[in-house]
Amino acid sequence: MVVLVTGSSGQLGQSLQFIAPNYPQIDFVFCDSKTLDITSLENCETIFSNYKPDFCINAAAYTAVDKAENEPEKAFATNVTGAKNLAEVSKKFDTILLHISTDFVFDGNKKTPYLEQDLPNPTGVYGQTKLDGEKAIQQVLEKHFIIRTSWVYSQFGNNFMKTMLRLASEKDTISVVNDQIGSPTNAVDLAEIVIKLVTEHSKLSRSFGTEHFYGIYNFSNEGQCSWYDFAKKIFEINNISINLLPIPTSSFPTPAKRPSFSVLDKTKIKKVFGIEINNWDNSIEIHKDN
Ligand SMILES: NC(=O)c1ccc[n+]([C@@H]2O[C@H](COP(=O)([O-])OP(=O)(O)OC[C@H]3O[C@@H](n4cnc5c(N)ncnc54)[C@H](OP(=O)(O)O)[C@@H]3O)[C@@H](O)[C@H]2O)c1
């Protein structure tokens, strides 16, 4: 089985590379942005034609949430045109596309965890382009999975945990917002579920029927917290003593508005794939050294 991974130098891409040795039955083809620029249909066609992948995991994205407000064309190119290109070549080469999307497709006005079928209403350019990317895939390709996830962190790439650890080495006091609620997702846990979709695909598509099987799934670690709670846990497990102050979002203005509540309901993915999901505060300890 050939599995092509785009955006292989990002957090999810590196997490997939980290777990790949556990799956010797899979021939992974890891492509970074230089080898495969998903905004180029021609580039996508060449790579697909060379490797004829059974699955394509799209870990490539424009993820600079605030920067996107000032360069919407760049965000659109990767998150919409790129997603559409991959859907088109996947259709041509009979490849199943696993695409990653985000909690930022929602406005955060709900008070209970978001279901896959809840109405999206992004509040910024990044969320809008991710939503448009989902739609572009849905329009072109039946055989797709879209996994919406949230607050991704890992030892790889740039993320909130790394930022907190860096700030702690530079400052005595750090202020973190405590009125945005979500669920951290360890990128290695996300990588494992993505590979589970790949390895269990044929068995499960027979039991569920493809009509009810493909489509959108939510995935994050279990539980919920604020960014402040998340920061507190990061410092606790790293034995860092620091003056951590909870602040409201209004005291930390950012170019892009974030959803104040973006917890995702994981009932569907747990039921279809028969999985249990680690609680976020458990997962951060489990993956502390990888
Ligand atoms: N990070 C989060 O908190 C979060 C939350 C919810 C959902 N997600 C979603 O999860 C997925 C993985 O995110 P991540 O955190 O792993 O992202 P990331 O660390 O920012 O990695 C994204 C990767 O995509 C590559 N890329 C950008 N433009 C590309 C292009 N045109 N062609 C090919 N590759 C390109 C980047 O390569 P270069 O560095 O070389 O440009 C980078 O390696 C994304 O779909 C993201 O939207 C992330």
CSV table of C-alpha atoms and ligand atoms in Angstrom, one decimal:
chain,number,residue,atom,x,y,z
A,1,MET,CA,0.0,0.0,0.0
A,2,VAL,CA,1.4,3.4,-1.0
A,3,VAL,CA,0.6,6.4,1.2
A,4,LEU,CA,1.7,9.8,-0.1
A,5,VAL,CA,2.1,12.5,2.6
A,6,THR,CA,2.1,16.2,1.6
A,7,GLY,CA,3.5,18.9,3.8
A,8,SER,CA,5.9,16.4,5.4
A,9,SER,CA,8.0,19.0,7.2
A,10,GLY,CA,5.1,20.4,9.2
A,11,GLN,CA,3.9,19.2,12.6
A,12,LEU,CA,1.6,16.5,11.4
A,13,GLY,CA,4.0,15.6,8.6
A,14,GLN,CA,6.8,15.0,11.0
A,15,SER,CA,4.6,13.1,13.4
A,16,LEU,CA,3.6,10.8,10.6
A,17,GLN,CA,7.3,10.3,9.8
A,18,PHE,CA,7.9,9.6,13.5
A,19,ILE,CA,5.3,6.7,13.6
A,20,ALA,CA,5.9,5.4,10.1
A,21,PRO,CA,8.4,2.7,11.2
A,22,ASN,CA,5.6,1.1,13.2
A,23,TYR,CA,3.8,0.4,9.9
A,24,PRO,CA,6.2,-1.7,7.7
A,25,GLN,CA,3.2,-2.8,5.5
A,26,ILE,CA,2.9,0.8,4.2
A,27,ASP,CA,5.2,2.4,1.6
A,28,PHE,CA,5.2,6.0,2.7
A,29,VAL,CA,6.2,8.7,0.2
A,30,PHE,CA,6.9,11.9,2.2
A,31,CYS,CA,6.9,15.1,0.1
A,32,ASP,CA,7.8,18.5,1.6
A,33,SER,CA,6.7,21.8,0.0
A,34,LYS,CA,9.7,21.8,-2.3
A,35,THR,CA,9.1,18.3,-3.7
A,36,LEU,CA,5.4,18.8,-4.0
A,37,ASP,CA,3.8,22.3,-4.1
A,38,ILE,CA,0.1,21.5,-3.9
A,39,THR,CA,-0.8,24.8,-5.5
A,40,SER,CA,0.5,23.4,-8.8
A,41,LEU,CA,-1.8,20.9,-10.5
A,42,GLU,CA,1.0,19.9,-12.8
A,43,ASN,CA,3.3,19.1,-9.8
A,44,CYS,CA,0.5,17.1,-8.2
A,45,GLU,CA,-0.1,15.2,-11.4
A,46,THR,CA,3.6,14.3,-11.8
A,47,ILE,CA,4.0,13.0,-8.2
A,48,PHE,CA,0.7,11.0,-8.4
A,49,SER,CA,1.7,9.6,-11.8
A,50,ASN,CA,5.1,8.5,-10.4
A,51,TYR,CA,3.9,6.9,-7.2
A,52,LYS,CA,0.2,6.0,-7.9
A,53,PRO,CA,-0.7,6.3,-4.2
A,54,ASP,CA,-3.6,4.4,-2.7
A,55,PHE,CA,-4.0,7.1,-0.1
A,56,CYS,CA,-2.9,10.8,0.0
A,57,ILE,CA,-2.7,12.4,3.4
A,58,ASN,CA,-2.8,16.2,3.0
A,59,ALA,CA,-0.8,17.5,5.9
A,60,ALA,CA,0.1,20.7,3.8
A,61,ALA,CA,-1.7,23.9,4.7
A,62,TYR,CA,-1.2,27.6,5.1
A,63,THR,CA,-1.5,27.7,8.9
A,64,ALA,CA,-0.5,31.3,9.9
A,65,VAL,CA,-3.8,32.3,11.3
A,66,ASP,CA,-3.0,36.0,11.9
A,67,LYS,CA,-0.8,36.5,8.8
A,68,ALA,CA,-3.6,35.2,6.7
A,69,GLU,CA,-5.7,38.3,7.4
A,70,ASN,CA,-3.1,40.3,5.3
A,71,GLU,CA,-2.3,37.7,2.7
A,72,PRO,CA,-5.6,36.0,1.9
A,73,GLU,CA,-4.4,35.0,-1.7
A,74,LYS,CA,-1.6,32.9,-0.2
A,75,ALA,CA,-3.9,31.2,2.3
A,76,PHE,CA,-6.4,30.6,-0.5
A,77,ALA,CA,-3.8,29.2,-2.9
A,78,THR,CA,-2.7,26.4,-0.5
A,79,ASN,CA,-5.9,25.8,1.5
A,80,VAL,CA,-8.4,25.9,-1.3
A,81,THR,CA,-6.6,25.6,-4.7
A,82,GLY,CA,-4.2,23.1,-3.2
A,83,ALA,CA,-7.0,21.0,-1.7
A,84,LYS,CA,-8.9,21.1,-5.0
A,85,ASN,CA,-5.8,20.0,-6.9
A,86,LEU,CA,-5.3,17.0,-4.7
A,87,ALA,CA,-9.0,16.1,-5.0
A,88,GLU,CA,-8.7,16.2,-8.8
A,89,VAL,CA,-5.6,14.1,-9.1
A,90,SER,CA,-7.0,11.7,-6.4
A,91,LYS,CA,-10.0,11.2,-8.6
A,92,LYS,CA,-7.9,10.6,-11.7
A,93,PHE,CA,-5.6,8.1,-10.0
A,94,ASP,CA,-8.3,6.5,-7.8
A,95,THR,CA,-6.6,7.6,-4.6
A,96,ILE,CA,-8.4,8.1,-1.3
A,97,LEU,CA,-7.8,11.6,0.1
A,98,LEU,CA,-7.4,12.2,3.8
A,99,HIS,CA,-7.5,16.0,4.4
A,100,ILE,CA,-7.1,17.8,7.6
A,101,SER,CA,-9.3,20.8,8.6
A,102,THR,CA,-9.9,22.8,11.6
A,103,ASP,CA,-12.1,23.9,14.5
A,104,PHE,CA,-11.7,27.5,13.1
A,105,VAL,CA,-14.5,26.7,10.6
A,106,PHE,CA,-16.8,27.5,13.5
A,107,ASP,CA,-17.6,30.9,15.1
A,108,GLY,CA,-17.4,29.6,18.7
A,109,ASN,CA,-20.9,30.7,19.7
A,110,LYS,CA,-22.1,27.2,20.6
A,111,LYS,CA,-22.0,26.2,24.2
A,112,THR,CA,-21.7,22.4,23.7
A,113,PRO,CA,-19.2,20.5,21.6
A,114,TYR,CA,-19.5,21.0,17.8
A,115,LEU,CA,-20.9,18.1,15.8
A,116,GLU,CA,-19.7,17.4,12.2
A,117,GLN,CA,-23.0,18.6,10.8
A,118,ASP,CA,-23.1,21.9,12.7
A,119,LEU,CA,-23.2,25.0,10.5
A,120,PRO,CA,-19.7,26.4,10.0
A,121,ASN,CA,-19.3,30.2,10.2
A,122,PRO,CA,-15.6,31.1,10.2
A,123,THR,CA,-14.5,34.4,11.8
A,124,GLY,CA,-11.3,34.9,9.8
A,125,VAL,CA,-9.5,34.3,6.5
A,126,TYR,CA,-7.7,31.1,7.7
A,127,GLY,CA,-11.0,29.5,8.8
A,128,GLN,CA,-12.7,30.6,5.7
A,129,THR,CA,-10.1,29.2,3.4
A,130,LYS,CA,-10.1,25.9,5.3
A,131,LEU,CA,-13.9,25.7,4.9
A,132,ASP,CA,-13.6,26.5,1.2
A,133,GLY,CA,-11.0,23.8,0.9
A,134,GLU,CA,-13.4,21.2,2.5
A,135,LYS,CA,-16.1,22.3,0.0
A,136,ALA,CA,-13.7,22.0,-3.0
A,137,ILE,CA,-12.9,18.4,-2.0
A,138,GLN,CA,-16.5,17.5,-1.4
A,139,GLN,CA,-17.5,18.8,-4.8
A,140,VAL,CA,-14.8,16.9,-6.7
A,141,LEU,CA,-14.2,13.6,-4.9
A,142,GLU,CA,-16.4,11.0,-3.2
A,143,LYS,CA,-13.5,9.0,-1.7
A,144,HIS,CA,-12.4,11.5,0.9
A,145,PHE,CA,-12.1,11.9,4.7
A,146,ILE,CA,-11.9,15.4,6.2
A,147,ILE,CA,-10.7,15.3,9.7
A,148,ARG,CA,-11.4,18.5,11.7
A,149,THR,CA,-9.0,19.0,14.6
A,150,SER,CA,-8.0,21.7,17.0
A,151,TRP,CA,-5.1,23.2,19.0
A,152,VAL,CA,-2.4,20.9,17.5
A,153,TYR,CA,0.9,20.7,19.3
A,154,SER,CA,3.9,18.5,19.3
A,155,GLN,CA,7.7,18.4,19.7
A,156,PHE,CA,7.9,19.2,16.0
A,157,GLY,CA,7.4,22.5,14.2
A,158,ASN,CA,5.9,25.6,15.6
A,159,ASN,CA,3.0,25.5,18.1
A,160,PHE,CA,1.6,26.9,21.4
A,161,MET,CA,3.6,24.5,23.6
A,162,LYS,CA,6.9,25.4,21.9
A,163,THR,CA,6.0,29.1,22.2
A,164,MET,CA,5.3,28.8,25.9
A,165,LEU,CA,8.6,26.9,26.5
A,166,ARG,CA,10.5,29.6,24.6
A,167,LEU,CA,8.8,32.5,26.5
A,168,ALA,CA,9.5,30.8,29.8
A,169,SER,CA,13.2,30.9,29.0
A,170,GLU,CA,13.0,34.6,28.3
A,171,LYS,CA,10.5,36.0,30.9
A,172,ASP,CA,9.5,35.7,34.5
A,173,THR,CA,5.8,36.4,33.9
A,174,ILE,CA,3.6,35.2,31.1
A,175,SER,CA,0.0,36.2,30.5
A,176,VAL,CA,-2.3,33.7,28.7
A,177,VAL,CA,-6.0,34.0,27.7
A,178,ASN,CA,-8.4,32.0,29.9
A,179,ASP,CA,-11.7,32.7,28.1
A,180,GLN,CA,-11.1,30.7,24.9
A,181,ILE,CA,-12.0,27.1,25.4
A,182,GLY,CA,-11.0,24.2,23.3
A,183,SER,CA,-9.2,20.8,23.2
A,184,PRO,CA,-5.5,20.4,22.6
A,185,THR,CA,-4.5,17.7,20.1
A,186,ASN,CA,-1.2,15.9,20.2
A,187,ALA,CA,0.0,15.6,16.6
A,188,VAL,CA,1.2,12.1,17.2
A,189,ASP,CA,-2.3,11.0,18.4
A,190,LEU,CA,-3.7,12.7,15.3
A,191,ALA,CA,-1.1,10.9,13.1
A,192,GLU,CA,-2.1,7.6,14.7
A,193,ILE,CA,-5.8,8.1,13.9
A,194,VAL,CA,-5.0,9.1,10.3
A,195,ILE,CA,-3.1,5.9,9.8
A,196,LYS,CA,-5.9,4.0,11.5
A,197,LEU,CA,-8.2,5.3,8.8
A,198,VAL,CA,-5.8,4.1,6.2
A,199,THR,CA,-5.3,0.6,7.6
A,200,GLU,CA,-8.9,-0.1,8.6
A,201,HIS,CA,-10.4,1.5,5.5
A,202,SER,CA,-11.2,-1.6,3.5
A,203,LYS,CA,-12.7,-3.6,6.4
A,204,LEU,CA,-14.8,-0.7,7.6
A,205,SER,CA,-16.0,0.5,4.2
A,206,ARG,CA,-17.5,-3.0,3.7
A,207,SER,CA,-19.4,-2.8,7.0
A,208,PHE,CA,-20.6,0.7,6.8
A,209,GLY,CA,-21.0,1.2,3.1
A,210,THR,CA,-19.1,4.0,1.4
A,211,GLU,CA,-22.1,6.4,1.5
A,212,HIS,CA,-22.0,6.6,5.3
A,213,PHE,CA,-18.3,6.2,5.7
A,214,TYR,CA,-16.5,9.0,3.8
A,215,GLY,CA,-16.9,12.6,4.8
A,216,ILE,CA,-16.2,14.8,7.8
A,217,TYR,CA,-14.9,13.5,11.2
A,218,ASN,CA,-13.9,15.4,14.3
A,219,PHE,CA,-10.8,14.5,16.1
A,220,SER,CA,-9.0,16.1,19.1
A,221,ASN,CA,-7.8,14.8,22.4
A,222,GLU,CA,-10.6,14.3,25.0
A,223,GLY,CA,-11.5,17.0,27.6
A,224,GLN,CA,-11.4,20.7,27.3
A,225,CYS,CA,-9.4,23.6,28.8
A,226,SER,CA,-8.5,27.2,28.2
A,227,TRP,CA,-5.1,28.3,26.7
A,228,TYR,CA,-4.2,29.3,30.3
A,229,ASP,CA,-5.0,25.8,31.6
A,230,PHE,CA,-2.9,24.4,28.7
A,231,ALA,CA,0.0,26.6,29.5
A,232,LYS,CA,-0.2,25.7,33.2
A,233,LYS,CA,0.0,22.0,32.3
A,234,ILE,CA,2.9,22.6,30.0
A,235,PHE,CA,4.9,24.3,32.7
A,236,GLU,CA,3.9,21.7,35.3
A,237,ILE,CA,5.1,18.7,33.3
A,238,ASN,CA,8.3,20.5,32.4
A,239,ASN,CA,9.0,21.5,36.1
A,240,ILE,CA,9.0,25.1,35.1
A,241,SER,CA,8.2,27.6,37.8
A,242,ILE,CA,6.9,30.9,36.4
A,243,ASN,CA,4.4,33.6,37.2
A,244,LEU,CA,1.5,32.7,34.9
A,245,LEU,CA,-1.4,35.2,34.7
A,246,PRO,CA,-4.9,34.5,33.3
A,247,ILE,CA,-6.1,37.3,31.0
A,248,PRO,CA,-9.2,37.9,28.9
A,249,THR,CA,-9.1,37.8,25.1
A,250,SER,CA,-9.8,41.6,25.2
A,251,SER,CA,-6.4,42.1,26.7
A,252,PHE,CA,-4.6,40.2,24.0
A,253,PRO,CA,-5.9,41.5,20.7
A,254,THR,CA,-4.9,39.6,17.5
A,255,PRO,CA,-5.5,40.3,13.8
A,256,ALA,CA,-7.7,37.2,13.5
A,257,LYS,CA,-10.7,36.7,15.8
A,258,ARG,CA,-10.6,33.2,17.4
A,259,PRO,CA,-13.6,31.1,18.4
A,260,SER,CA,-14.2,31.5,22.1
A,261,PHE,CA,-15.4,27.8,22.3
A,262,SER,CA,-14.3,25.2,19.8
A,263,VAL,CA,-14.6,21.8,21.5
A,264,LEU,CA,-15.3,19.1,18.9
A,265,ASP,CA,-17.7,16.2,19.6
A,266,LYS,CA,-15.8,13.0,18.8
A,267,THR,CA,-18.7,10.5,19.1
A,268,LYS,CA,-18.7,9.7,15.3
A,269,ILE,CA,-15.0,8.9,14.9
A,270,LYS,CA,-15.0,6.8,18.1
A,271,LYS,CA,-18.0,4.8,17.0
A,272,VAL,CA,-17.0,4.2,13.4
A,273,PHE,CA,-13.3,3.4,14.1
A,274,GLY,CA,-13.9,1.8,17.6
A,275,ILE,CA,-11.2,3.9,19.2
A,276,GLU,CA,-10.7,5.4,22.6
A,277,ILE,CA,-9.1,8.8,22.7
A,278,ASN,CA,-6.6,10.0,25.3
A,279,ASN,CA,-7.5,13.0,27.5
A,280,TRP,CA,-5.4,16.0,26.6
A,281,ASP,CA,-3.7,16.3,29.9
A,282,ASN,CA,-2.8,12.6,29.8
A,283,SER,CA,-1.6,12.8,26.3
A,284,ILE,CA,0.8,15.7,26.9
A,285,GLU,CA,2.5,13.6,29.6
A,286,ILE,CA,2.6,10.4,27.4
A,287,HIS,CA,4.2,12.3,24.5
A,288,LYS,CA,6.5,14.5,26.6
A,289,ASP,CA,9.7,13.0,25.2
A,290,ASN,CA,8.7,12.4,21.6
B,1,LIG,N1,-1.6,23.7,14.1
B,1,LIG,C1,-2.9,23.8,14.6
B,1,LIG,O1,-3.1,24.2,15.8
B,1,LIG,C2,-4.0,23.2,13.8
B,1,LIG,C3,-5.3,23.3,14.4
B,1,LIG,C4,-6.4,22.8,13.6
B,1,LIG,C5,-6.2,22.2,12.4
B,1,LIG,N2,-4.9,22.2,11.8
B,1,LIG,C6,-4.7,21.7,10.5
B,1,LIG,O2,-3.9,20.5,10.6
B,1,LIG,C7,-3.1,20.3,9.5
B,1,LIG,C8,-1.6,20.2,9.8
B,1,LIG,O3,-1.2,21.3,10.5
B,1,LIG,P1,0.3,21.5,11.1
B,1,LIG,O4,0.2,22.1,12.4
B,1,LIG,O5,1.0,20.2,10.9
B,1,LIG,O6,0.8,22.6,10.1
B,1,LIG,P2,2.3,23.2,9.9
B,1,LIG,O7,3.2,22.7,10.9
B,1,LIG,O8,2.1,24.6,9.7
B,1,LIG,O9,2.7,22.5,8.5
B,1,LIG,C9,2.2,22.8,7.3
B,1,LIG,C10,3.1,22.3,6.2
B,1,LIG,O10,2.5,22.6,5.0
B,1,LIG,C11,3.5,23.0,4.1
B,1,LIG,N3,3.0,23.8,3.0
B,1,LIG,C12,2.5,25.1,3.0
B,1,LIG,N4,2.1,25.4,1.8
B,1,LIG,C13,2.3,24.4,1.0
B,1,LIG,C14,2.1,24.1,-0.4
B,1,LIG,N5,1.7,25.1,-1.2
B,1,LIG,N6,2.5,22.9,-0.9
B,1,LIG,C15,3.0,21.9,-0.1
B,1,LIG,N7,3.2,22.1,1.2
B,1,LIG,C16,2.9,23.3,1.8
B,1,LIG,C17,4.5,23.7,4.9
B,1,LIG,O11,5.8,23.7,4.3
B,1,LIG,P3,6.8,24.9,4.4
B,1,LIG,O12,7.0,25.1,5.8
B,1,LIG,O13,7.9,24.5,3.6
B,1,LIG,O14,6.0,26.1,3.8
B,1,LIG,C18,4.5,22.9,6.2
B,1,LIG,O15,5.4,21.9,6.2
B,1,LIG,C19,-3.4,21.6,8.6
B,1,LIG,O16,-4.4,21.2,7.6
B,1,LIG,C20,-4.0,22.6,9.6
B,1,LIG,O17,-4.9,23.5,8.9
B,1,LIG,C21,-3.8,22.7,12.6
